[in-house]
Amino acid sequence: MENRPQWGTRAGFILAAIGSAVGLGNIWRFPAVAYENGGGAFFIPYLFALLTAGIPLLIMEFTIGHKYRGSSPLSLARMNKKWEWLGWWQVAVSFVISTYYAGIIAWSGSYAFFSFGEKWGKDPEGFFFGNYLKLAETPGDIGGIVPGVFWPMVLVWGVTFFVLLKGVKKGIEVASKIMIPTLIVLFLIIVIRALTLDGAAQGLDAFFKPNWDTIADPKVWVAAYGQIFFSLSIGFAIMITYSSYLPEKTDLTNSAFITGFANSGFELLAGIGVFAALGFMANQANVPVSEVVAGGVGLAFVVFPRIISEFPAFNGFFGFAFFTCLVLAGLTSLISIVETYVAGVQEKFNISRTKAVLVGGGLSALLSILIATRGGLYFLDAADYFINQFGVALAGLVEVIAVVWVMKELKNLQNHTNEISDVSVGTWWRFSLGIITPVVLGYMMVQNLVTNIKENYEGYPTSFLLYSGWGVAVAAIIIGIVLAAIKWDKDITIS
Ligand code: PHE
Ligand code: NA
């Protein structure tokens, strides 16, 4: 396409890529994963995963988008018509994630305001599941819309639409330039405050204390690769889409290194901040840090409110700042996933960006109402787990195998990035993508399949998991195949 949108500056592109990468995974997933998988010792597998999978894949995705100048489906179709479906599969996975990601951002938004006056009172757990989410008794039970979640969600979608309608340069780039620096400043304030609380040192001790016994355990290595994969937003179609908006002469390899290290830097910062705060909480309650460690929804909406209530001063401000960080980290990621299907649909049917945003985003916004019901949390939990294991990670695995071994494209991509980048990629890159990544991800996939067939995730009923877990993951593949079977608009050049 002649008038493809373009980033205004390379810094703008990098900020948008960092915006996508830095998300809830950095703040509430990384600290707990690192702690559970060897603490200080986890940094070895983690760094190894970053250098042998994270950054190499990021370079590969940047190069694909840049070389083929299209959304993930268009780029893959241009690479080889037979693999277009893989691009649509990734887009479908992103679509699913966007439906529930918006929900978590909405909760965080509510909690930013609940922080003033500590609306959760003495029982944050009861407040979150009962008063706020009004969670249904049984998984699968929908039980009506919860207005307290629904309206903030409308607002989240409103902002997302606003940014996406403005386009790549005036929308996504500008939003990233505002949100990412704000996020970093606010987060630094919180981390510094956390580090000066009583008990912070115990928290850091618990976080960094290396447990060397774990290092030989394959589980730990799988956890490291899983974290890197999810955290860098690879296998989602996002990075291919974003790099397709780059001008012709751009240092791709360097951009990937900056994005990768910035994301890991933010993760480390979050680990320090979260564990300093957990140390403070353990100290207040006079229990060991190990007893208060949490991750995910529980960390953000149960443990953190507790910590904030115990703050010596300015509780409202620090609570507001923390939840605003979640909102900012989440919004930039949400924008990036929605952009994958906006771009895909726009190109496939040759429609205007506005139409693509309204139709694609509109459909996702509509479906996300499910998350604002009394059964929303169960759907979110099951869909999130399954779409990550058998969507993101599996599509990523298929992507490397297809590009390296089936289409044998690695050499072409290598030449492409080396021509325009300062640092050349060579043996390390090809070995990482050709051997290490497929082997580790393949092993991870088999393990995951076996575990999930043997026992039901979270002990949920099988029937519930069949449609909200397995069903969602399989549906994404089917949607991918169906969309690939539709003809491209006659004005789009595939080869
Ligand atoms: N990379 C994000 C994180 O670490 C995850 C993500 C990005 C999820 C984009 C969805 C969409 O949290
Ligand atoms: Na991340």
Short mmCIF file of C-alpha atoms and ligand atoms in Angstrom, two decimals:
data_model
loop_
_atom_site.label_atom_id
_atom_site.label_comp_id
_atom_site.label_asym_id
_atom_site.label_seq_id
_atom_site.Cartn_x
_atom_site.Cartn_y
_atom_site.Cartn_z
CA MET A 1 0.00 0.00 0.00
CA GLU A 2 1.37 3.37 -1.01
CA ASN A 3 0.24 5.54 1.84
CA ARG A 4 1.01 3.25 4.72
CA PRO A 5 1.07 5.17 8.01
CA GLN A 6 4.48 5.79 9.53
CA TRP A 7 5.91 6.53 12.94
CA GLY A 8 7.11 10.10 13.29
CA THR A 9 10.40 9.15 14.93
CA ARG A 10 12.27 5.99 15.83
CA ALA A 11 12.00 6.98 19.48
CA GLY A 12 8.24 7.05 19.01
CA PHE A 13 8.27 3.52 17.64
CA ILE A 14 10.50 2.27 20.45
CA LEU A 15 8.28 3.89 23.07
CA ALA A 16 5.23 2.25 21.50
CA ALA A 17 7.00 -1.13 21.46
CA ILE A 18 8.04 -0.66 25.09
CA GLY A 19 4.47 0.42 25.84
CA SER A 20 3.22 -2.86 24.49
CA ALA A 21 5.86 -4.90 26.27
CA VAL A 22 5.59 -3.21 29.64
CA GLY A 23 2.27 -4.39 30.95
CA LEU A 24 0.63 -6.08 33.87
CA GLY A 25 3.03 -8.97 33.36
CA ASN A 26 5.93 -6.82 34.47
CA ILE A 27 4.26 -5.57 37.60
CA TRP A 28 2.30 -8.48 38.95
CA ARG A 29 3.67 -11.52 37.15
CA PHE A 30 7.45 -11.17 37.09
CA PRO A 31 8.11 -10.61 40.82
CA ALA A 32 6.14 -13.70 41.83
CA VAL A 33 7.56 -15.88 39.05
CA ALA A 34 11.13 -14.90 39.92
CA TYR A 35 10.55 -15.53 43.61
CA GLU A 36 8.98 -18.94 43.08
CA ASN A 37 11.68 -20.06 40.68
CA GLY A 38 14.84 -19.55 42.64
CA GLY A 39 14.90 -15.85 43.56
CA GLY A 40 18.36 -14.49 42.75
CA ALA A 41 19.24 -17.74 40.96
CA PHE A 42 16.36 -17.17 38.54
CA PHE A 43 18.28 -14.39 36.86
CA ILE A 44 20.50 -16.90 35.10
CA PRO A 45 17.75 -18.75 33.21
CA TYR A 46 15.92 -15.46 32.78
CA LEU A 47 18.88 -13.73 31.13
CA PHE A 48 19.56 -16.78 29.07
CA ALA A 49 15.96 -16.78 27.85
CA LEU A 50 16.14 -13.08 27.07
CA LEU A 51 19.27 -13.51 24.97
CA THR A 52 18.39 -16.77 23.23
CA ALA A 53 14.67 -16.30 22.66
CA GLY A 54 13.34 -12.88 23.64
CA ILE A 55 15.64 -10.57 21.75
CA PRO A 56 16.27 -12.93 18.79
CA LEU A 57 12.52 -13.31 18.26
CA LEU A 58 11.99 -9.61 18.64
CA ILE A 59 14.60 -8.97 15.96
CA MET A 60 12.89 -11.57 13.77
CA GLU A 61 9.43 -10.03 14.20
CA PHE A 62 10.71 -6.49 13.68
CA THR A 63 12.40 -7.66 10.49
CA ILE A 64 9.33 -9.48 9.16
CA GLY A 65 7.11 -6.43 9.66
CA HIS A 66 9.68 -4.08 8.24
CA LYS A 67 10.51 -6.20 5.22
CA TYR A 68 6.96 -7.13 4.24
CA ARG A 69 5.25 -3.92 5.35
CA GLY A 70 2.05 -5.39 6.59
CA SER A 71 0.03 -6.55 9.57
CA SER A 72 0.91 -10.05 10.69
CA PRO A 73 -1.47 -11.78 8.18
CA LEU A 74 -0.36 -9.62 5.26
CA SER A 75 3.33 -9.96 6.08
CA LEU A 76 3.09 -13.72 6.39
CA ALA A 77 0.98 -13.96 3.23
CA ARG A 78 3.66 -12.04 1.40
CA MET A 79 6.31 -14.32 2.77
CA ASN A 80 4.36 -17.37 1.68
CA LYS A 81 0.65 -17.50 0.87
CA LYS A 82 0.31 -20.84 2.68
CA TRP A 83 1.15 -19.28 6.03
CA GLU A 84 -1.31 -16.41 6.10
CA TRP A 85 -3.50 -18.36 8.52
CA LEU A 86 -0.78 -18.16 11.15
CA GLY A 87 -1.01 -14.37 11.04
CA TRP A 88 -4.78 -14.54 11.52
CA TRP A 89 -4.41 -17.02 14.31
CA GLN A 90 -2.16 -14.56 16.16
CA VAL A 91 -4.64 -11.80 15.44
CA ALA A 92 -7.47 -13.92 16.84
CA VAL A 93 -5.43 -14.62 19.96
CA SER A 94 -4.86 -10.90 20.39
CA PHE A 95 -8.56 -10.33 19.92
CA VAL A 96 -9.41 -12.71 22.76
CA ILE A 97 -6.87 -11.13 25.06
CA SER A 98 -8.17 -7.65 24.37
CA THR A 99 -11.66 -8.62 25.53
CA TYR A 100 -10.53 -9.37 29.06
CA TYR A 101 -7.46 -7.14 29.33
CA ALA A 102 -9.84 -4.18 29.18
CA GLY A 103 -11.54 -5.58 32.26
CA ILE A 104 -8.39 -5.61 34.37
CA ILE A 105 -7.59 -2.05 33.36
CA ALA A 106 -11.10 -1.04 34.38
CA TRP A 107 -10.69 -2.61 37.82
CA SER A 108 -7.38 -0.80 38.24
CA GLY A 109 -9.06 2.46 37.29
CA SER A 110 -11.75 1.92 39.90
CA TYR A 111 -9.15 1.12 42.52
CA ALA A 112 -7.16 4.25 41.76
CA PHE A 113 -10.18 6.15 43.06
CA PHE A 114 -11.01 3.68 45.83
CA SER A 115 -7.56 4.48 47.24
CA PHE A 116 -8.79 7.82 48.52
CA GLY A 117 -10.57 6.92 51.71
CA GLU A 118 -9.53 3.28 51.39
CA LYS A 119 -12.88 2.12 50.19
CA TRP A 120 -11.93 -1.52 50.70
CA GLY A 121 -12.03 -1.00 54.47
CA LYS A 122 -10.73 -3.71 56.79
CA ASP A 123 -11.40 -6.63 54.45
CA PRO A 124 -9.92 -5.98 51.00
CA GLU A 125 -10.51 -9.56 49.93
CA GLY A 126 -14.19 -9.57 50.76
CA PHE A 127 -14.52 -6.13 49.25
CA PHE A 128 -12.91 -7.10 45.94
CA PHE A 129 -14.72 -10.36 45.26
CA GLY A 130 -17.95 -9.50 47.03
CA ASN A 131 -18.68 -5.78 47.02
CA TYR A 132 -16.80 -4.85 43.88
CA LEU A 133 -16.93 -7.81 41.45
CA LYS A 134 -20.07 -9.32 43.02
CA LEU A 135 -18.58 -12.62 41.94
CA ALA A 136 -21.04 -15.41 41.16
CA GLU A 137 -20.87 -18.63 43.17
CA THR A 138 -20.11 -21.02 40.35
CA PRO A 139 -17.85 -20.71 37.32
CA GLY A 140 -19.89 -20.38 34.14
CA ASP A 141 -22.69 -18.54 35.92
CA ILE A 142 -23.07 -15.15 34.21
CA GLY A 143 -25.51 -13.52 36.58
CA GLY A 144 -26.01 -10.04 35.16
CA ILE A 145 -23.89 -6.99 34.51
CA VAL A 146 -22.08 -5.27 37.37
CA PRO A 147 -22.35 -1.49 36.79
CA GLY A 148 -19.28 -0.71 38.93
CA VAL A 149 -17.17 -2.68 36.46
CA PHE A 150 -19.15 -1.94 33.33
CA TRP A 151 -18.81 1.85 33.36
CA PRO A 152 -15.06 2.01 33.94
CA MET A 153 -14.78 -0.50 31.11
CA VAL A 154 -16.72 1.79 28.80
CA LEU A 155 -14.20 4.47 29.67
CA VAL A 156 -11.24 2.19 28.93
CA TRP A 157 -12.67 1.39 25.52
CA GLY A 158 -13.40 5.06 24.94
CA VAL A 159 -9.75 6.00 25.45
CA THR A 160 -8.58 3.09 23.30
CA PHE A 161 -10.90 4.06 20.45
CA PHE A 162 -9.86 7.68 20.72
CA VAL A 163 -6.18 6.83 20.41
CA LEU A 164 -6.62 4.29 17.62
CA LEU A 165 -8.92 6.53 15.57
CA LYS A 166 -6.21 9.18 15.56
CA GLY A 167 -3.90 6.78 13.81
CA VAL A 168 -0.38 5.48 14.24
CA LYS A 169 1.59 8.69 14.51
CA LYS A 170 -0.93 11.07 16.03
CA GLY A 171 -2.61 8.41 18.14
CA ILE A 172 -0.44 5.50 19.25
CA GLU A 173 2.84 7.39 19.13
CA VAL A 174 1.56 10.44 20.99
CA ALA A 175 -0.20 8.29 23.59
CA SER A 176 3.00 6.28 24.18
CA LYS A 177 5.05 9.45 24.48
CA ILE A 178 2.74 10.68 27.22
CA MET A 179 1.87 7.45 29.02
CA ILE A 180 5.25 5.71 29.19
CA PRO A 181 7.24 8.57 30.74
CA THR A 182 4.38 9.21 33.18
CA LEU A 183 4.35 5.54 34.09
CA ILE A 184 8.10 5.49 34.70
CA VAL A 185 8.07 8.60 36.89
CA LEU A 186 5.10 7.46 38.98
CA PHE A 187 6.53 3.98 39.34
CA LEU A 188 9.91 5.31 40.43
CA ILE A 189 8.24 7.41 43.11
CA ILE A 190 6.44 4.34 44.43
CA VAL A 191 9.56 2.16 44.37
CA ILE A 192 11.63 4.74 46.18
CA ARG A 193 8.94 5.14 48.82
CA ALA A 194 8.65 1.37 49.18
CA LEU A 195 12.40 1.07 49.65
CA THR A 196 12.32 3.47 52.58
CA LEU A 197 9.60 1.59 54.48
CA ASP A 198 10.37 -0.54 57.55
CA GLY A 199 10.98 -4.11 56.50
CA ALA A 200 11.90 -3.30 52.91
CA ALA A 201 15.30 -4.95 53.38
CA GLN A 202 13.70 -8.24 54.44
CA GLY A 203 11.56 -8.14 51.34
CA LEU A 204 14.55 -7.62 49.09
CA ASP A 205 16.41 -10.39 50.89
CA ALA A 206 13.59 -12.77 50.16
CA PHE A 207 13.45 -11.70 46.53
CA PHE A 208 17.16 -11.83 45.75
CA LYS A 209 18.22 -14.76 47.94
CA PRO A 210 19.40 -17.32 45.39
CA ASN A 211 18.13 -20.84 45.65
CA TRP A 212 20.72 -22.66 43.56
CA ASP A 213 19.00 -26.03 43.87
CA THR A 214 16.34 -24.90 41.45
CA ILE A 215 18.70 -24.15 38.62
CA ALA A 216 18.88 -27.75 37.42
CA ASP A 217 15.08 -28.03 37.39
CA PRO A 218 13.65 -27.81 33.85
CA LYS A 219 10.51 -26.21 35.32
CA VAL A 220 12.53 -23.13 36.22
CA TRP A 221 13.87 -22.80 32.69
CA VAL A 222 10.42 -23.21 31.24
CA ALA A 223 9.15 -20.51 33.61
CA ALA A 224 11.93 -18.19 32.43
CA TYR A 225 11.10 -18.71 28.77
CA GLY A 226 7.40 -18.35 29.47
CA GLN A 227 7.91 -15.07 31.26
CA ILE A 228 10.18 -13.64 28.55
CA PHE A 229 7.80 -14.68 25.84
CA PHE A 230 4.70 -13.19 27.40
CA SER A 231 6.52 -10.17 28.67
CA LEU A 232 7.99 -9.09 25.35
CA SER A 233 4.66 -9.40 23.52
CA ILE A 234 6.11 -11.83 20.97
CA GLY A 235 3.93 -14.29 19.11
CA PHE A 236 1.01 -11.85 19.37
CA ALA A 237 1.30 -10.23 15.91
CA ILE A 238 1.97 -6.97 17.74
CA MET A 239 5.63 -6.42 17.01
CA ILE A 240 5.21 -7.38 13.34
CA THR A 241 2.43 -4.82 13.01
CA TYR A 242 4.30 -2.06 14.82
CA SER A 243 7.50 -2.51 12.82
CA SER A 244 5.58 -2.42 9.55
CA TYR A 245 5.10 1.31 10.17
CA LEU A 246 8.84 2.00 10.28
CA PRO A 247 10.58 4.10 7.64
CA GLU A 248 12.87 2.24 5.28
CA LYS A 249 16.16 3.01 6.95
CA THR A 250 15.82 1.93 10.57
CA ASP A 251 18.22 0.08 12.82
CA LEU A 252 16.08 -2.95 13.68
CA THR A 253 18.56 -4.95 15.75
CA ASN A 254 19.36 -2.01 17.96
CA SER A 255 15.66 -1.23 18.44
CA ALA A 256 15.05 -4.81 19.57
CA PHE A 257 17.86 -4.63 22.12
CA ILE A 258 16.54 -1.36 23.54
CA THR A 259 13.00 -2.72 23.78
CA GLY A 260 14.14 -5.98 25.35
CA PHE A 261 16.38 -4.39 27.95
CA ALA A 262 13.90 -1.65 28.80
CA ASN A 263 11.22 -4.24 29.43
CA SER A 264 13.49 -6.34 31.62
CA GLY A 265 14.69 -3.24 33.42
CA PHE A 266 11.13 -2.37 34.27
CA GLU A 267 10.54 -5.92 35.46
CA LEU A 268 13.50 -5.79 37.78
CA LEU A 269 12.33 -2.44 39.13
CA ALA A 270 8.89 -3.91 39.75
CA GLY A 271 10.42 -6.89 41.54
CA ILE A 272 12.30 -4.54 43.83
CA GLY A 273 9.29 -2.33 44.49
CA VAL A 274 6.84 -5.15 45.05
CA PHE A 275 9.12 -7.08 47.38
CA ALA A 276 10.08 -3.98 49.35
CA ALA A 277 6.36 -3.41 49.89
CA LEU A 278 5.78 -7.07 50.78
CA GLY A 279 8.66 -6.86 53.26
CA PHE A 280 6.96 -3.88 54.85
CA MET A 281 3.70 -5.77 55.12
CA ALA A 282 5.36 -8.85 56.61
CA ASN A 283 7.13 -6.62 59.08
CA GLN A 284 3.86 -4.97 60.16
CA ALA A 285 2.18 -8.32 60.62
CA ASN A 286 5.25 -9.89 62.21
CA VAL A 287 5.32 -12.83 59.82
CA PRO A 288 7.98 -14.06 57.38
CA VAL A 289 7.90 -12.54 53.89
CA SER A 290 7.15 -15.97 52.40
CA GLU A 291 3.70 -15.79 53.98
CA VAL A 292 2.62 -12.65 52.18
CA VAL A 293 3.98 -13.31 48.68
CA ALA A 294 1.34 -13.08 45.97
CA GLY A 295 1.04 -12.44 42.27
CA GLY A 296 -1.62 -11.56 39.74
CA VAL A 297 -5.09 -10.39 40.66
CA GLY A 298 -4.56 -11.28 44.32
CA LEU A 299 -1.43 -9.14 44.58
CA ALA A 300 -2.96 -6.11 42.92
CA PHE A 301 -6.44 -6.09 44.38
CA VAL A 302 -6.09 -7.81 47.74
CA VAL A 303 -2.51 -7.52 48.99
CA PHE A 304 -1.76 -4.04 47.70
CA PRO A 305 -4.85 -2.44 49.20
CA ARG A 306 -3.76 -3.96 52.51
CA ILE A 307 -0.28 -2.52 52.14
CA ILE A 308 -1.65 0.87 51.19
CA SER A 309 -3.90 0.95 54.23
CA GLU A 310 -0.85 0.43 56.42
CA PHE A 311 1.18 3.20 54.83
CA PRO A 312 2.46 5.72 57.35
CA ALA A 313 1.28 8.72 55.33
CA PHE A 314 -0.26 9.83 52.05
CA ASN A 315 -2.01 6.49 51.62
CA GLY A 316 -4.47 7.92 49.14
CA PHE A 317 -1.76 9.33 46.95
CA PHE A 318 0.34 6.16 46.88
CA GLY A 319 -2.65 3.97 46.22
CA PHE A 320 -3.78 6.23 43.41
CA ALA A 321 -0.26 6.24 41.95
CA PHE A 322 0.05 2.46 42.08
CA PHE A 323 -3.26 1.76 40.38
CA THR A 324 -2.64 4.50 37.85
CA CYS A 325 0.58 2.68 36.96
CA LEU A 326 -1.45 -0.46 36.30
CA VAL A 327 -3.85 1.55 34.14
CA LEU A 328 -1.05 3.13 32.09
CA ALA A 329 0.91 -0.10 31.69
CA GLY A 330 -2.29 -1.88 30.70
CA LEU A 331 -3.65 0.74 28.31
CA THR A 332 -0.52 0.91 26.17
CA SER A 333 -0.59 -2.89 25.91
CA LEU A 334 -4.31 -2.95 25.10
CA ILE A 335 -3.82 -0.37 22.36
CA SER A 336 -1.10 -2.55 20.83
CA ILE A 337 -3.20 -5.72 20.74
CA VAL A 338 -6.22 -3.98 19.27
CA GLU A 339 -3.99 -2.45 16.60
CA THR A 340 -3.14 -5.97 15.36
CA TYR A 341 -6.68 -6.67 14.23
CA VAL A 342 -7.41 -3.11 13.21
CA ALA A 343 -4.45 -3.34 10.80
CA GLY A 344 -5.29 -6.87 9.69
CA VAL A 345 -8.94 -6.18 8.91
CA GLN A 346 -8.17 -2.82 7.32
CA GLU A 347 -5.73 -4.38 4.88
CA LYS A 348 -7.66 -7.52 4.11
CA PHE A 349 -10.86 -5.76 3.14
CA ASN A 350 -9.23 -2.50 2.07
CA ILE A 351 -11.47 -0.43 4.34
CA SER A 352 -10.70 2.84 6.10
CA ARG A 353 -8.89 2.86 9.39
CA THR A 354 -11.93 4.41 11.04
CA LYS A 355 -14.14 1.58 9.88
CA ALA A 356 -11.62 -1.03 10.98
CA VAL A 357 -11.36 0.53 14.45
CA LEU A 358 -15.12 0.77 14.83
CA VAL A 359 -15.83 -2.75 13.60
CA GLY A 360 -12.86 -4.59 15.10
CA GLY A 361 -12.63 -2.67 18.34
CA GLY A 362 -16.40 -2.51 18.56
CA LEU A 363 -16.74 -6.28 18.40
CA SER A 364 -14.13 -6.76 21.09
CA ALA A 365 -15.70 -4.09 23.29
CA LEU A 366 -19.06 -5.78 22.91
CA LEU A 367 -17.72 -9.19 23.85
CA SER A 368 -15.87 -7.75 26.79
CA ILE A 369 -19.20 -7.01 28.45
CA LEU A 370 -19.01 -10.65 29.52
CA ILE A 371 -16.11 -9.69 31.78
CA ALA A 372 -18.28 -7.06 33.45
CA THR A 373 -20.77 -9.70 34.60
CA ARG A 374 -20.84 -11.48 37.93
CA GLY A 375 -19.13 -14.46 36.34
CA GLY A 376 -16.54 -12.31 34.57
CA LEU A 377 -13.54 -13.23 36.70
CA TYR A 378 -13.91 -16.96 35.97
CA PHE A 379 -14.02 -16.41 32.23
CA LEU A 380 -11.09 -14.08 32.41
CA ASP A 381 -9.04 -16.52 34.43
CA ALA A 382 -9.70 -19.56 32.22
CA ALA A 383 -9.41 -17.69 28.92
CA ASP A 384 -6.21 -15.98 30.05
CA TYR A 385 -4.53 -19.21 31.05
CA PHE A 386 -5.50 -21.19 27.97
CA ILE A 387 -4.98 -18.48 25.41
CA ASN A 388 -1.50 -17.85 26.76
CA GLN A 389 -0.46 -21.50 26.86
CA PHE A 390 -2.16 -22.71 23.72
CA GLY A 391 -2.44 -19.43 21.86
CA VAL A 392 0.47 -17.08 22.34
CA ALA A 393 3.16 -19.63 23.14
CA LEU A 394 1.94 -22.20 20.61
CA ALA A 395 1.58 -19.64 17.82
CA GLY A 396 5.07 -18.40 18.65
CA LEU A 397 6.44 -21.92 18.40
CA VAL A 398 4.69 -22.52 15.08
CA GLU A 399 5.98 -19.15 13.88
CA VAL A 400 9.67 -19.93 14.47
CA ILE A 401 9.39 -23.40 13.01
CA ALA A 402 7.52 -22.12 9.96
CA VAL A 403 9.89 -19.23 9.30
CA VAL A 404 13.14 -21.06 9.99
CA TRP A 405 12.48 -24.65 8.95
CA VAL A 406 9.54 -24.68 6.59
CA MET A 407 9.81 -21.45 4.64
CA LYS A 408 13.57 -21.27 5.21
CA GLU A 409 13.36 -17.50 5.43
CA LEU A 410 15.95 -16.88 8.11
CA LYS A 411 18.77 -16.12 5.71
CA ASN A 412 16.68 -13.52 3.87
CA LEU A 413 15.62 -11.90 7.11
CA GLN A 414 19.19 -11.90 8.32
CA ASN A 415 20.35 -10.11 5.19
CA HIS A 416 17.52 -7.64 5.49
CA THR A 417 18.22 -6.58 9.06
CA ASN A 418 22.00 -6.61 8.62
CA GLU A 419 21.76 -4.25 5.70
CA ILE A 420 20.12 -1.54 7.77
CA SER A 421 21.35 -2.24 11.32
CA ASP A 422 24.65 -1.24 12.90
CA VAL A 423 25.20 -4.51 14.71
CA SER A 424 24.93 -7.58 12.50
CA VAL A 425 23.22 -10.76 13.59
CA GLY A 426 24.86 -14.04 12.74
CA THR A 427 25.41 -17.48 14.20
CA TRP A 428 24.07 -16.64 17.65
CA TRP A 429 20.82 -15.40 16.18
CA ARG A 430 20.32 -18.32 13.81
CA PHE A 431 21.21 -20.91 16.40
CA SER A 432 18.84 -19.33 18.97
CA LEU A 433 15.92 -19.25 16.57
CA GLY A 434 16.65 -22.47 14.74
CA ILE A 435 17.46 -24.72 17.68
CA ILE A 436 17.17 -23.29 21.19
CA THR A 437 13.80 -21.58 20.92
CA PRO A 438 11.96 -24.44 19.18
CA VAL A 439 13.43 -27.02 21.55
CA VAL A 440 12.55 -25.14 24.74
CA LEU A 441 9.15 -24.01 23.55
CA GLY A 442 8.40 -27.47 22.18
CA TYR A 443 9.27 -29.07 25.49
CA MET A 444 7.17 -26.48 27.30
CA MET A 445 4.21 -27.18 25.05
CA VAL A 446 4.29 -30.95 25.59
CA GLN A 447 4.56 -30.45 29.35
CA ASN A 448 1.66 -28.05 29.35
CA LEU A 449 -0.53 -30.33 27.31
CA VAL A 450 0.14 -33.29 29.58
CA THR A 451 -0.49 -31.29 32.76
CA ASN A 452 -3.72 -29.80 31.48
CA ILE A 453 -5.06 -33.08 30.21
CA LYS A 454 -4.24 -34.80 33.49
CA GLU A 455 -5.84 -32.23 35.74
CA ASN A 456 -8.30 -29.39 35.33
CA TYR A 457 -6.81 -25.94 35.60
CA GLU A 458 -7.69 -24.48 39.03
CA GLY A 459 -10.00 -27.46 39.51
CA TYR A 460 -12.65 -25.81 37.35
CA PRO A 461 -15.42 -28.12 36.05
CA THR A 462 -14.52 -29.83 32.77
CA SER A 463 -17.56 -28.50 30.95
CA PHE A 464 -16.63 -24.94 31.90
CA LEU A 465 -13.04 -25.40 30.73
CA LEU A 466 -14.19 -26.96 27.47
CA TYR A 467 -15.80 -23.77 26.29
CA SER A 468 -14.00 -20.99 28.13
CA GLY A 469 -10.50 -22.50 28.02
CA TRP A 470 -9.84 -25.18 25.40
CA GLY A 471 -12.72 -23.93 23.27
CA VAL A 472 -11.37 -20.40 23.12
CA ALA A 473 -7.88 -21.60 22.20
CA VAL A 474 -9.20 -23.88 19.44
CA ALA A 475 -11.60 -21.22 18.17
CA ALA A 476 -8.66 -18.88 17.62
CA ILE A 477 -7.05 -21.44 15.28
CA ILE A 478 -10.28 -22.03 13.39
CA ILE A 479 -10.90 -18.30 12.99
CA GLY A 480 -7.34 -17.99 11.68
CA ILE A 481 -7.94 -20.64 9.03
CA VAL A 482 -11.32 -19.20 8.02
CA LEU A 483 -10.03 -15.64 7.67
CA ALA A 484 -7.10 -16.84 5.59
CA ALA A 485 -9.51 -18.53 3.20
CA ILE A 486 -11.20 -15.22 2.39
CA LYS A 487 -9.80 -13.41 -0.65
CA TRP A 488 -7.81 -10.20 -0.24
CA ASP A 489 -9.30 -7.07 -1.71
CA LYS A 490 -8.16 -6.84 -5.32
CA ASP A 491 -6.16 -3.65 -4.64
CA ILE A 492 -3.87 -5.29 -2.11
CA THR A 493 -0.67 -6.72 -3.57
CA ILE A 494 0.38 -9.94 -1.96
CA SER A 495 3.49 -10.73 -3.91
N1 PHE B 1 3.77 -7.79 27.42
C1 PHE B 1 2.65 -7.56 28.27
C2 PHE B 1 3.01 -7.72 29.72
O1 PHE B 1 4.11 -7.97 30.10
C3 PHE B 1 1.60 -8.51 27.99
C4 PHE B 1 0.67 -8.14 26.92
C5 PHE B 1 0.95 -7.22 25.97
C6 PHE B 1 -0.50 -8.74 26.92
C7 PHE B 1 0.06 -6.91 25.02
C8 PHE B 1 -1.40 -8.42 25.99
C9 PHE B 1 -1.10 -7.51 25.05
O2 PHE B 1 2.16 -7.57 30.54
NA NA B 2 6.35 -7.09 29.71
#
